Amino acid sequence: METGLTWQSYPPEKLLVERFHIPTGFHPGQRDIIEQLVHGKRILAIQRTAWGKSLCYQIASLYYPHLTIVFSPLKALMRDQCQRCNTMYAIPSAIVSSDFSEEENQATMEQVVAGNFKLLFIAPERLDNAGWQKYVIHMRISMIVIDEAHCISTWGHDFRPHYRRIVRLLSALPKNVPILALTATANKRVEQDVLQQIGEVTQVVRGTMQRPNLHLNVETLIGDQEKLSYLAEILPYYPGTGIIYTATKSSAEMLATFLIQRGINADYYHAGREDTVRQDIEQKLMSNQYKVVCSTNALGMGIDKPDVRFVIHYHIPASPIHYYQEMGRAGRDRKVSWCILLYDPTDVTIQEYFIRNARPEGKYYEMVLSLLRMNAQGLRESDLMLTTGLSQKATRNILADLEEQRFIEHNPKSRTYTAISRLGQMDFSAYDEVRLQKLQELSNIQNYVQCDTCYMEYLTTYLGDEPG
């Protein structure tokens, strides 16, 4: 494998053309980010979907002799990026994920330690894995990338507790190891929270969120009958392939079944389907074998398909940020595409339910803490799920909150949690504040539906652009 290139002999403009086959030059800001990374800086890049955020770390990694670790929340996204790096850009890359057996992941990490890869894609959840703990201390790390960095913030629209584990890794690295945090959806509050997590010395590079090739519209339709009739009428006239987002798994299944019965080539996608089935749907979507895929937000960020021609929301999303993220799947090739929100005021109750139930009730926190206090040797996440009957998501949220408030501590080697001797009660006020903020964001997406200004301007201003 090649060692790091030099800036003088191989400037980024040359790499862009010869290695990445892009003759049109960098977008404003891309080259500067690459140069800052090569000089060991920490960057938070807040740039719109399809701006080319991944290109920044892909090029920067070539100037370093050792490994770049890319933390990503979705396996589909990792598969796509890894394949591109290996087959199109000649960057030796690998994935460690639950798609592979422990033996396969172990073999990959042995090759990583041996220096056979430039890029390693991995989900933050793997940071708790004993195998990861065994090998990471032997990895020569040149750079860290945190994709979808808003997931590290409790104020973000897709907070994931395991993203906080990345902070521990960062604190153990030398200060001159460059860090690139990437997101397309961070308002000022999320931005400040991310900076607090990864370091205040981080430089923020914020670009415009405008997507001028997207045509946005809202259709007020009451009930499934009106929505289904509308879709059956308009879908045959839309060019290309698209995605219809639903708030629930059952709605995705119902909608796909309806469209198939109307002769429209469709399928449904959600986290409840088998991994192999989801991968098959992803591949067929990428090769335009469907007219439309009906999906929960599980499809979301995981598909890097440039020619999605339309994105339709069957239910109102949870916030303007959710909407911008999901509609942003459309028109990544910068060609004209359509984004339609089907608005039924009663659908708001679905999102209200999700927001109010995002965190378990206080009694479940007490149950988990009591179990840990009774088991001095510690318990694993799986032990707690089995004993309490809580879902993995609920258990992880409880453990993350208890750890944050220092009621428990985590042992990464044994992957167990143990109670810390301390007095006092859980402070739920911060979580109540987050819940109220989420309800306000739901109100803001209702304001979007009813706004009398440009829909795109409403969204981009909400995300931090200057009005006008």
PDB file of C-alpha atoms in Angstrom, residues 125-228:
ATOM      1  CA  GLU A 125     -21.602   0.802  18.520  1.00  0.00           C
ATOM      2  CA  ARG A 126     -18.515  -1.324  17.821  1.00  0.00           C
ATOM      3  CA  LEU A 127     -16.483   0.738  20.292  1.00  0.00           C
ATOM      4  CA  ASP A 128     -17.907  -1.451  23.071  1.00  0.00           C
ATOM      5  CA  ASN A 129     -16.815  -4.635  21.325  1.00  0.00           C
ATOM      6  CA  ALA A 130     -14.061  -6.618  23.053  1.00  0.00           C
ATOM      7  CA  GLY A 131     -12.410  -7.363  19.705  1.00  0.00           C
ATOM      8  CA  TRP A 132     -12.206  -3.659  18.899  1.00  0.00           C
ATOM      9  CA  GLN A 133     -10.683  -2.934  22.312  1.00  0.00           C
ATOM     10  CA  LYS A 134      -8.050  -5.589  21.662  1.00  0.00           C
ATOM     11  CA  TYR A 135      -6.933  -4.225  18.295  1.00  0.00           C
ATOM     12  CA  VAL A 136      -7.419  -0.446  18.470  1.00  0.00           C
ATOM     13  CA  ILE A 137      -4.430   0.053  20.790  1.00  0.00           C
ATOM     14  CA  HIS A 138      -2.211  -1.355  18.023  1.00  0.00           C
ATOM     15  CA  MET A 139      -3.656   0.772  15.202  1.00  0.00           C
ATOM     16  CA  ARG A 140      -1.596   3.650  13.842  1.00  0.00           C
ATOM     17  CA  ILE A 141      -4.260   6.311  13.428  1.00  0.00           C
ATOM     18  CA  SER A 142      -3.618   9.301  11.169  1.00  0.00           C
ATOM     19  CA  MET A 143      -7.100  10.857  11.116  1.00  0.00           C
ATOM     20  CA  ILE A 144     -10.608  10.475  12.585  1.00  0.00           C
ATOM     21  CA  VAL A 145     -13.812  11.215  10.651  1.00  0.00           C
ATOM     22  CA  ILE A 146     -17.212  11.469  12.352  1.00  0.00           C
ATOM     23  CA  ASP A 147     -19.886  11.201   9.679  1.00  0.00           C
ATOM     24  CA  GLU A 148     -23.400  12.440  10.527  1.00  0.00           C
ATOM     25  CA  ALA A 149     -21.872  14.261  13.495  1.00  0.00           C
ATOM     26  CA  HIS A 150     -25.246  15.607  14.647  1.00  0.00           C
ATOM     27  CA  CYS A 151     -25.781  12.100  16.100  1.00  0.00           C
ATOM     28  CA  ILE A 152     -23.375  13.055  18.911  1.00  0.00           C
ATOM     29  CA  SER A 153     -25.701  15.807  20.168  1.00  0.00           C
ATOM     30  CA  THR A 154     -28.697  15.244  22.431  1.00  0.00           C
ATOM     31  CA  TRP A 155     -30.234  18.216  20.604  1.00  0.00           C
ATOM     32  CA  GLY A 156     -29.671  16.616  17.204  1.00  0.00           C
ATOM     33  CA  HIS A 157     -32.532  15.095  15.248  1.00  0.00           C
ATOM     34  CA  ASP A 158     -30.952  11.625  15.373  1.00  0.00           C
ATOM     35  CA  PHE A 159     -29.071  11.396  18.686  1.00  0.00           C
ATOM     36  CA  ARG A 160     -27.285   8.073  19.163  1.00  0.00           C
ATOM     37  CA  PRO A 161     -25.852   7.388  22.637  1.00  0.00           C
ATOM     38  CA  HIS A 162     -22.917   5.353  21.328  1.00  0.00           C
ATOM     39  CA  TYR A 163     -21.645   8.401  19.432  1.00  0.00           C
ATOM     40  CA  ARG A 164     -20.570   9.749  22.830  1.00  0.00           C
ATOM     41  CA  ARG A 165     -18.080   6.855  23.009  1.00  0.00           C
ATOM     42  CA  ILE A 166     -16.142   8.493  20.165  1.00  0.00           C
ATOM     43  CA  VAL A 167     -15.292  11.356  22.522  1.00  0.00           C
ATOM     44  CA  ARG A 168     -13.306   8.956  24.722  1.00  0.00           C
ATOM     45  CA  LEU A 169     -11.272   7.790  21.737  1.00  0.00           C
ATOM     46  CA  LEU A 170     -10.570  11.391  20.717  1.00  0.00           C
ATOM     47  CA  SER A 171      -9.352  12.271  24.208  1.00  0.00           C
ATOM     48  CA  ALA A 172      -6.870   9.383  24.074  1.00  0.00           C
ATOM     49  CA  LEU A 173      -5.322  10.552  20.788  1.00  0.00           C
ATOM     50  CA  PRO A 174      -2.537  13.121  20.389  1.00  0.00           C
ATOM     51  CA  LYS A 175      -3.858  16.658  19.935  1.00  0.00           C
ATOM     52  CA  ASN A 176      -2.320  16.892  16.463  1.00  0.00           C
ATOM     53  CA  VAL A 177      -4.433  14.047  15.034  1.00  0.00           C
ATOM     54  CA  PRO A 178      -6.857  15.772  12.629  1.00  0.00           C
ATOM     55  CA  ILE A 179     -10.582  15.298  13.148  1.00  0.00           C
ATOM     56  CA  LEU A 180     -13.299  15.931  10.578  1.00  0.00           C
ATOM     57  CA  ALA A 181     -16.892  16.023  11.815  1.00  0.00           C
ATOM     58  CA  LEU A 182     -19.465  16.087   9.007  1.00  0.00           C
ATOM     59  CA  THR A 183     -23.166  16.914   8.929  1.00  0.00           C
ATOM     60  CA  ALA A 184     -25.744  18.492   6.657  1.00  0.00           C
ATOM     61  CA  THR A 185     -28.198  19.196   9.465  1.00  0.00           C
ATOM     62  CA  ALA A 186     -26.912  21.175  12.431  1.00  0.00           C
ATOM     63  CA  ASN A 187     -28.533  24.378  13.609  1.00  0.00           C
ATOM     64  CA  LYS A 188     -26.619  26.672  15.975  1.00  0.00           C
ATOM     65  CA  ARG A 189     -27.639  24.753  19.096  1.00  0.00           C
ATOM     66  CA  VAL A 190     -26.512  21.402  17.703  1.00  0.00           C
ATOM     67  CA  GLU A 191     -23.325  23.021  16.402  1.00  0.00           C
ATOM     68  CA  GLN A 192     -22.395  24.250  19.885  1.00  0.00           C
ATOM     69  CA  ASP A 193     -23.115  20.841  21.434  1.00  0.00           C
ATOM     70  CA  VAL A 194     -20.967  19.056  18.842  1.00  0.00           C
ATOM     71  CA  LEU A 195     -18.113  21.515  19.462  1.00  0.00           C
ATOM     72  CA  GLN A 196     -18.362  20.887  23.193  1.00  0.00           C
ATOM     73  CA  GLN A 197     -18.012  17.156  22.546  1.00  0.00           C
ATOM     74  CA  ILE A 198     -15.112  17.160  20.082  1.00  0.00           C
ATOM     75  CA  GLY A 199     -13.233  20.251  21.274  1.00  0.00           C
ATOM     76  CA  GLU A 200     -13.749  23.999  21.255  1.00  0.00           C
ATOM     77  CA  VAL A 201     -10.617  24.485  19.124  1.00  0.00           C
ATOM     78  CA  THR A 202     -12.495  22.980  16.200  1.00  0.00           C
ATOM     79  CA  GLN A 203     -12.911  25.247  13.171  1.00  0.00           C
ATOM     80  CA  VAL A 204     -16.473  25.478  11.846  1.00  0.00           C
ATOM     81  CA  VAL A 205     -16.956  25.563   8.077  1.00  0.00           C
ATOM     82  CA  ARG A 206     -20.609  26.285   7.390  1.00  0.00           C
ATOM     83  CA  GLY A 207     -21.913  26.530   3.834  1.00  0.00           C
ATOM     84  CA  THR A 208     -25.288  27.469   2.421  1.00  0.00           C
ATOM     85  CA  MET A 209     -28.044  24.881   2.708  1.00  0.00           C
ATOM     86  CA  GLN A 210     -29.731  26.004  -0.525  1.00  0.00           C
ATOM     87  CA  ARG A 211     -30.661  23.245  -3.012  1.00  0.00           C
ATOM     88  CA  PRO A 212     -31.880  25.259  -6.020  1.00  0.00           C
ATOM     89  CA  ASN A 213     -32.594  22.191  -8.181  1.00  0.00           C
ATOM     90  CA  LEU A 214     -35.254  20.889  -5.783  1.00  0.00           C
ATOM     91  CA  HIS A 215     -38.880  21.877  -6.343  1.00  0.00           C
ATOM     92  CA  LEU A 216     -40.737  21.814  -3.008  1.00  0.00           C
ATOM     93  CA  ASN A 217     -44.490  21.620  -2.546  1.00  0.00           C
ATOM     94  CA  VAL A 218     -47.118  20.736   0.067  1.00  0.00           C
ATOM     95  CA  GLU A 219     -50.400  18.952  -0.705  1.00  0.00           C
ATOM     96  CA  THR A 220     -53.082  19.004   1.990  1.00  0.00           C
ATOM     97  CA  LEU A 221     -54.844  15.629   1.835  1.00  0.00           C
ATOM     98  CA  ILE A 222     -57.061  14.179   4.557  1.00  0.00           C
ATOM     99  CA  GLY A 223     -56.828  10.475   5.322  1.00  0.00           C
ATOM    100  CA  ASP A 224     -55.333   7.497   3.511  1.00  0.00           C
ATOM    101  CA  GLN A 225     -57.974   7.470   0.787  1.00  0.00           C
ATOM    102  CA  GLU A 226     -57.127  10.961  -0.474  1.00  0.00           C
ATOM    103  CA  LYS A 227     -53.393  10.333  -0.208  1.00  0.00           C
ATOM    104  CA  LEU A 228     -53.510   6.989  -2.012  1.00  0.00           C
TER     105      LEU A 228
END
